[in-house]
JSON list of C-alpha atoms in Angstrom, two decimals:
[
{"chain": "A", "resi": 1, "resn": "MET", "atom": "CA", "xyz": [-0.03, 0.00, 0.13]},
{"chain": "A", "resi": 2, "resn": "SER", "atom": "CA", "xyz": [1.35, 3.34, -0.90]},
{"chain": "A", "resi": 3, "resn": "PHE", "atom": "CA", "xyz": [1.58, 6.41, 1.30]},
{"chain": "A", "resi": 4, "resn": "LEU", "atom": "CA", "xyz": [-1.27, 8.95, 0.72]},
{"chain": "A", "resi": 5, "resn": "VAL", "atom": "CA", "xyz": [-1.73, 12.28, 2.49]},
{"chain": "A", "resi": 6, "resn": "GLU", "atom": "CA", "xyz": [-5.44, 12.90, 3.19]},
{"chain": "A", "resi": 7, "resn": "LYS", "atom": "CA", "xyz": [-5.10, 16.52, 4.53]},
{"chain": "A", "resi": 8, "resn": "GLN", "atom": "CA", "xyz": [-2.26, 18.19, 2.66]},
{"chain": "A", "resi": 9, "resn": "ALA", "atom": "CA", "xyz": [-2.55, 21.46, 4.62]},
{"chain": "A", "resi": 10, "resn": "ASP", "atom": "CA", "xyz": [-2.06, 19.77, 8.06]},
{"chain": "A", "resi": 11, "resn": "PHE", "atom": "CA", "xyz": [0.81, 17.43, 7.04]},
{"chain": "A", "resi": 12, "resn": "LYS", "atom": "CA", "xyz": [4.50, 18.46, 7.71]},
{"chain": "A", "resi": 13, "resn": "TYR", "atom": "CA", "xyz": [7.10, 16.49, 5.90]},
{"chain": "A", "resi": 14, "resn": "ILE", "atom": "CA", "xyz": [9.81, 17.25, 8.41]},
{"chain": "A", "resi": 15, "resn": "HIS", "atom": "CA", "xyz": [9.48, 17.92, 12.23]},
{"chain": "A", "resi": 16, "resn": "ARG", "atom": "CA", "xyz": [12.40, 19.37, 14.25]},
{"chain": "A", "resi": 17, "resn": "ILE", "atom": "CA", "xyz": [12.49, 17.80, 17.60]},
{"chain": "A", "resi": 18, "resn": "LEU", "atom": "CA", "xyz": [15.62, 18.26, 19.85]},
{"chain": "A", "resi": 19, "resn": "ASN", "atom": "CA", "xyz": [17.77, 19.57, 17.08]},
{"chain": "A", "resi": 20, "resn": "THR", "atom": "CA", "xyz": [16.91, 16.54, 14.87]},
{"chain": "A", "resi": 21, "resn": "ASN", "atom": "CA", "xyz": [14.92, 16.35, 11.62]},
{"chain": "A", "resi": 22, "resn": "ILE", "atom": "CA", "xyz": [12.17, 13.63, 11.94]},
{"chain": "A", "resi": 23, "resn": "ASP", "atom": "CA", "xyz": [10.86, 12.21, 8.69]},
{"chain": "A", "resi": 24, "resn": "GLY", "atom": "CA", "xyz": [7.06, 13.07, 8.49]},
{"chain": "A", "resi": 25, "resn": "LYS", "atom": "CA", "xyz": [6.26, 10.02, 6.31]},
{"chain": "A", "resi": 26, "resn": "ARG", "atom": "CA", "xyz": [7.25, 7.53, 8.94]},
{"chain": "A", "resi": 27, "resn": "ARG", "atom": "CA", "xyz": [5.16, 6.46, 11.87]},
{"chain": "A", "resi": 28, "resn": "VAL", "atom": "CA", "xyz": [5.70, 8.19, 15.05]},
{"chain": "A", "resi": 29, "resn": "PRO", "atom": "CA", "xyz": [7.86, 5.74, 17.04]},
{"chain": "A", "resi": 30, "resn": "PHE", "atom": "CA", "xyz": [9.96, 4.87, 14.15]},
{"chain": "A", "resi": 31, "resn": "GLY", "atom": "CA", "xyz": [10.44, 8.53, 13.34]},
{"chain": "A", "resi": 32, "resn": "LEU", "atom": "CA", "xyz": [11.54, 9.13, 17.02]},
{"chain": "A", "resi": 33, "resn": "ARG", "atom": "CA", "xyz": [14.24, 6.51, 16.70]},
{"chain": "A", "resi": 34, "resn": "GLY", "atom": "CA", "xyz": [15.95, 9.04, 14.35]},
{"chain": "A", "resi": 35, "resn": "ILE", "atom": "CA", "xyz": [16.98, 10.87, 17.34]},
{"chain": "A", "resi": 36, "resn": "LYS", "atom": "CA", "xyz": [20.33, 9.81, 18.90]},
{"chain": "A", "resi": 37, "resn": "GLY", "atom": "CA", "xyz": [19.67, 8.21, 22.28]},
{"chain": "A", "resi": 38, "resn": "ILE", "atom": "CA", "xyz": [16.07, 7.12, 21.57]},
{"chain": "A", "resi": 39, "resn": "GLY", "atom": "CA", "xyz": [15.58, 3.41, 21.02]},
{"chain": "A", "resi": 40, "resn": "ARG", "atom": "CA", "xyz": [12.57, 1.21, 20.07]},
{"chain": "A", "resi": 41, "resn": "ARG", "atom": "CA", "xyz": [11.16, 0.66, 23.61]},
{"chain": "A", "resi": 42, "resn": "PHE", "atom": "CA", "xyz": [11.70, 4.34, 24.71]},
{"chain": "A", "resi": 43, "resn": "ALA", "atom": "CA", "xyz": [9.93, 5.62, 21.64]},
{"chain": "A", "resi": 44, "resn": "HIS", "atom": "CA", "xyz": [6.97, 3.33, 22.19]},
{"chain": "A", "resi": 45, "resn": "ILE", "atom": "CA", "xyz": [6.62, 4.46, 25.89]},
{"chain": "A", "resi": 46, "resn": "ILE", "atom": "CA", "xyz": [6.78, 8.09, 24.74]},
{"chain": "A", "resi": 47, "resn": "CYS", "atom": "CA", "xyz": [3.83, 7.45, 22.53]},
{"chain": "A", "resi": 48, "resn": "LYS", "atom": "CA", "xyz": [2.04, 5.56, 25.49]},
{"chain": "A", "resi": 49, "resn": "VAL", "atom": "CA", "xyz": [2.90, 8.31, 28.09]},
{"chain": "A", "resi": 50, "resn": "GLY", "atom": "CA", "xyz": [1.98, 11.22, 25.68]},
{"chain": "A", "resi": 51, "resn": "ARG", "atom": "CA", "xyz": [-1.17, 9.47, 24.51]},
{"chain": "A", "resi": 52, "resn": "ILE", "atom": "CA", "xyz": [-0.15, 9.64, 20.83]},
{"chain": "A", "resi": 53, "resn": "ASP", "atom": "CA", "xyz": [-1.53, 6.98, 18.36]},
{"chain": "A", "resi": 54, "resn": "PRO", "atom": "CA", "xyz": [1.69, 4.92, 17.46]},
{"chain": "A", "resi": 55, "resn": "LYS", "atom": "CA", "xyz": [0.04, 4.21, 14.07]},
{"chain": "A", "resi": 56, "resn": "LYS", "atom": "CA", "xyz": [-0.11, 7.95, 13.27]},
{"chain": "A", "resi": 57, "resn": "ARG", "atom": "CA", "xyz": [2.45, 9.54, 10.92]},
{"chain": "A", "resi": 58, "resn": "ALA", "atom": "CA", "xyz": [4.96, 11.81, 12.27]},
{"chain": "A", "resi": 59, "resn": "GLY", "atom": "CA", "xyz": [3.93, 14.39, 9.74]},
{"chain": "A", "resi": 60, "resn": "GLU", "atom": "CA", "xyz": [0.44, 14.37, 11.31]},
{"chain": "A", "resi": 61, "resn": "LEU", "atom": "CA", "xyz": [1.67, 15.52, 14.74]},
{"chain": "A", "resi": 62, "resn": "THR", "atom": "CA", "xyz": [0.34, 18.98, 16.11]},
{"chain": "A", "resi": 63, "resn": "GLU", "atom": "CA", "xyz": [2.67, 21.41, 17.60]},
{"chain": "A", "resi": 64, "resn": "GLU", "atom": "CA", "xyz": [1.29, 20.51, 21.05]},
{"chain": "A", "resi": 65, "resn": "GLU", "atom": "CA", "xyz": [2.20, 16.73, 20.50]},
{"chain": "A", "resi": 66, "resn": "THR", "atom": "CA", "xyz": [5.72, 17.67, 19.45]},
{"chain": "A", "resi": 67, "resn": "GLN", "atom": "CA", "xyz": [6.13, 19.87, 22.50]},
{"chain": "A", "resi": 68, "resn": "LYS", "atom": "CA", "xyz": [4.93, 17.10, 24.76]},
{"chain": "A", "resi": 69, "resn": "ILE", "atom": "CA", "xyz": [7.30, 14.66, 23.04]},
{"chain": "A", "resi": 70, "resn": "ALA", "atom": "CA", "xyz": [10.18, 17.05, 23.74]},
{"chain": "A", "resi": 71, "resn": "GLU", "atom": "CA", "xyz": [9.05, 17.35, 27.46]},
{"chain": "A", "resi": 72, "resn": "ILE", "atom": "CA", "xyz": [8.93, 13.68, 27.91]},
{"chain": "A", "resi": 73, "resn": "ILE", "atom": "CA", "xyz": [12.26, 13.12, 26.48]},
{"chain": "A", "resi": 74, "resn": "THR", "atom": "CA", "xyz": [14.01, 15.80, 28.53]},
{"chain": "A", "resi": 75, "resn": "ASP", "atom": "CA", "xyz": [12.31, 14.71, 31.81]},
{"chain": "A", "resi": 76, "resn": "PRO", "atom": "CA", "xyz": [10.92, 11.34, 31.50]},
{"chain": "A", "resi": 77, "resn": "GLN", "atom": "CA", "xyz": [10.70, 10.58, 35.39]},
{"chain": "A", "resi": 78, "resn": "ALA", "atom": "CA", "xyz": [8.24, 13.33, 35.81]},
{"chain": "A", "resi": 79, "resn": "TYR", "atom": "CA", "xyz": [5.97, 11.38, 33.55]},
{"chain": "A", "resi": 80, "resn": "GLY", "atom": "CA", "xyz": [6.41, 8.08, 35.58]},
{"chain": "A", "resi": 81, "resn": "ILE", "atom": "CA", "xyz": [9.12, 6.37, 33.22]},
{"chain": "A", "resi": 82, "resn": "PRO", "atom": "CA", "xyz": [11.09, 3.96, 35.38]},
{"chain": "A", "resi": 83, "resn": "LYS", "atom": "CA", "xyz": [14.72, 4.77, 35.94]},
{"chain": "A", "resi": 84, "resn": "TRP", "atom": "CA", "xyz": [15.85, 1.40, 34.56]},
{"chain": "A", "resi": 85, "resn": "LEU", "atom": "CA", "xyz": [14.63, 2.44, 31.15]},
{"chain": "A", "resi": 86, "resn": "LEU", "atom": "CA", "xyz": [16.88, 5.56, 31.06]},
{"chain": "A", "resi": 87, "resn": "ASN", "atom": "CA", "xyz": [20.14, 5.54, 29.23]},
{"chain": "A", "resi": 88, "resn": "ARG", "atom": "CA", "xyz": [22.20, 7.24, 31.82]},
{"chain": "A", "resi": 89, "resn": "GLN", "atom": "CA", "xyz": [21.64, 5.62, 35.30]},
{"chain": "A", "resi": 90, "resn": "TYR", "atom": "CA", "xyz": [23.50, 6.95, 38.33]},
{"chain": "A", "resi": 91, "resn": "ASP", "atom": "CA", "xyz": [25.66, 9.69, 36.80]},
{"chain": "A", "resi": 92, "resn": "TRP", "atom": "CA", "xyz": [29.18, 9.66, 38.52]},
{"chain": "A", "resi": 93, "resn": "LYS", "atom": "CA", "xyz": [29.15, 13.38, 39.18]},
{"chain": "A", "resi": 94, "resn": "ASP", "atom": "CA", "xyz": [25.82, 13.90, 40.98]},
{"chain": "A", "resi": 95, "resn": "GLY", "atom": "CA", "xyz": [24.29, 10.51, 41.30]},
{"chain": "A", "resi": 96, "resn": "LYS", "atom": "CA", "xyz": [21.16, 11.31, 39.31]},
{"chain": "A", "resi": 97, "resn": "ASN", "atom": "CA", "xyz": [19.36, 9.30, 36.62]},
{"chain": "A", "resi": 98, "resn": "TYR", "atom": "CA", "xyz": [19.08, 10.89, 33.08]},
{"chain": "A", "resi": 99, "resn": "GLN", "atom": "CA", "xyz": [17.78, 10.35, 29.62]},
{"chain": "A", "resi": 100, "resn": "LEU", "atom": "CA", "xyz": [20.20, 11.98, 27.23]},
{"chain": "A", "resi": 101, "resn": "ALA", "atom": "CA", "xyz": [19.45, 12.60, 23.63]},
{"chain": "A", "resi": 102, "resn": "SER", "atom": "CA", "xyz": [21.09, 14.11, 20.54]},
{"chain": "A", "resi": 103, "resn": "ASN", "atom": "CA", "xyz": [23.84, 16.71, 21.34]},
{"chain": "A", "resi": 104, "resn": "LEU", "atom": "CA", "xyz": [23.77, 15.97, 25.20]},
{"chain": "A", "resi": 105, "resn": "LEU", "atom": "CA", "xyz": [24.56, 12.37, 24.62]},
{"chain": "A", "resi": 106, "resn": "GLU", "atom": "CA", "xyz": [27.48, 13.02, 22.44]},
{"chain": "A", "resi": 107, "resn": "THR", "atom": "CA", "xyz": [28.84, 15.63, 24.86]},
{"chain": "A", "resi": 108, "resn": "LYS", "atom": "CA", "xyz": [28.61, 13.41, 27.95]},
{"chain": "A", "resi": 109, "resn": "LEU", "atom": "CA", "xyz": [30.32, 10.51, 26.10]},
{"chain": "A", "resi": 110, "resn": "ARG", "atom": "CA", "xyz": [33.20, 12.77, 25.11]},
{"chain": "A", "resi": 111, "resn": "GLU", "atom": "CA", "xyz": [33.47, 14.03, 28.66]},
{"chain": "A", "resi": 112, "resn": "ASP", "atom": "CA", "xyz": [33.60, 10.43, 30.12]},
{"chain": "A", "resi": 113, "resn": "LEU", "atom": "CA", "xyz": [36.30, 9.46, 27.65]},
{"chain": "A", "resi": 114, "resn": "GLU", "atom": "CA", "xyz": [38.24, 12.50, 28.58]},
{"chain": "A", "resi": 115, "resn": "ARG", "atom": "CA", "xyz": [37.91, 11.78, 32.36]},
{"chain": "A", "resi": 116, "resn": "LEU", "atom": "CA", "xyz": [39.15, 8.18, 31.62]},
{"chain": "A", "resi": 117, "resn": "LYS", "atom": "CA", "xyz": [42.12, 9.53, 29.77]},
{"chain": "A", "resi": 118, "resn": "LYS", "atom": "CA", "xyz": [42.92, 12.06, 32.28]},
{"chain": "A", "resi": 119, "resn": "ILE", "atom": "CA", "xyz": [42.91, 9.50, 35.28]},
{"chain": "A", "resi": 120, "resn": "LYS", "atom": "CA", "xyz": [44.98, 7.12, 32.96]},
{"chain": "A", "resi": 121, "resn": "SER", "atom": "CA", "xyz": [42.75, 4.13, 33.42]},
{"chain": "A", "resi": 122, "resn": "ASN", "atom": "CA", "xyz": [43.12, 1.05, 31.19]},
{"chain": "A", "resi": 123, "resn": "ARG", "atom": "CA", "xyz": [39.97, 2.02, 29.15]},
{"chain": "A", "resi": 124, "resn": "GLY", "atom": "CA", "xyz": [41.14, 5.59, 28.70]},
{"chain": "A", "resi": 125, "resn": "LEU", "atom": "CA", "xyz": [44.59, 4.66, 27.50]},
{"chain": "A", "resi": 126, "resn": "ARG", "atom": "CA", "xyz": [43.21, 2.15, 25.02]},
{"chain": "A", "resi": 127, "resn": "HIS", "atom": "CA", "xyz": [40.88, 4.78, 23.69]},
{"chain": "A", "resi": 128, "resn": "TYR", "atom": "CA", "xyz": [43.67, 7.21, 23.45]},
{"chain": "A", "resi": 129, "resn": "TRP", "atom": "CA", "xyz": [45.92, 4.76, 21.60]},
{"chain": "A", "resi": 130, "resn": "GLY", "atom": "CA", "xyz": [43.18, 3.76, 19.34]},
{"chain": "A", "resi": 131, "resn": "LEU", "atom": "CA", "xyz": [43.06, 0.05, 20.36]},
{"chain": "A", "resi": 132, "resn": "ARG", "atom": "CA", "xyz": [40.19, -2.18, 21.22]},
{"chain": "A", "resi": 133, "resn": "VAL", "atom": "CA", "xyz": [38.65, -1.44, 24.67]},
{"chain": "A", "resi": 134, "resn": "ARG", "atom": "CA", "xyz": [36.67, -4.56, 25.24]},
{"chain": "A", "resi": 135, "resn": "GLY", "atom": "CA", "xyz": [38.54, -7.62, 24.69]}
]
């Protein structure tokens, strides 16, 4: 079955969520997976918590729904998402749980690698030398 747009005026082919372009032709959970740090399970949980139909196309989302999605991604524990589902559990600096996405994820990963190199741990040195770290 081909993709047909019923209401051309309401459909957006590209949505911008957390500095990432989301393809409007894809269904909402699969479009959200385009954001770095959002996986299959978390995308479906976002749809459930935000009361968004997962069979809906991403181009059919309203501005309120995209704002709600961005809020859920930035603060998932406020919406009742358990901490074991988050991608940064027990941060070493402050001991909190976070869900990092897009640029924040890349920044934290770079900071972690720099910290490992600075304390001259085995993992940090192997990253620095460009060798395999795990095995």
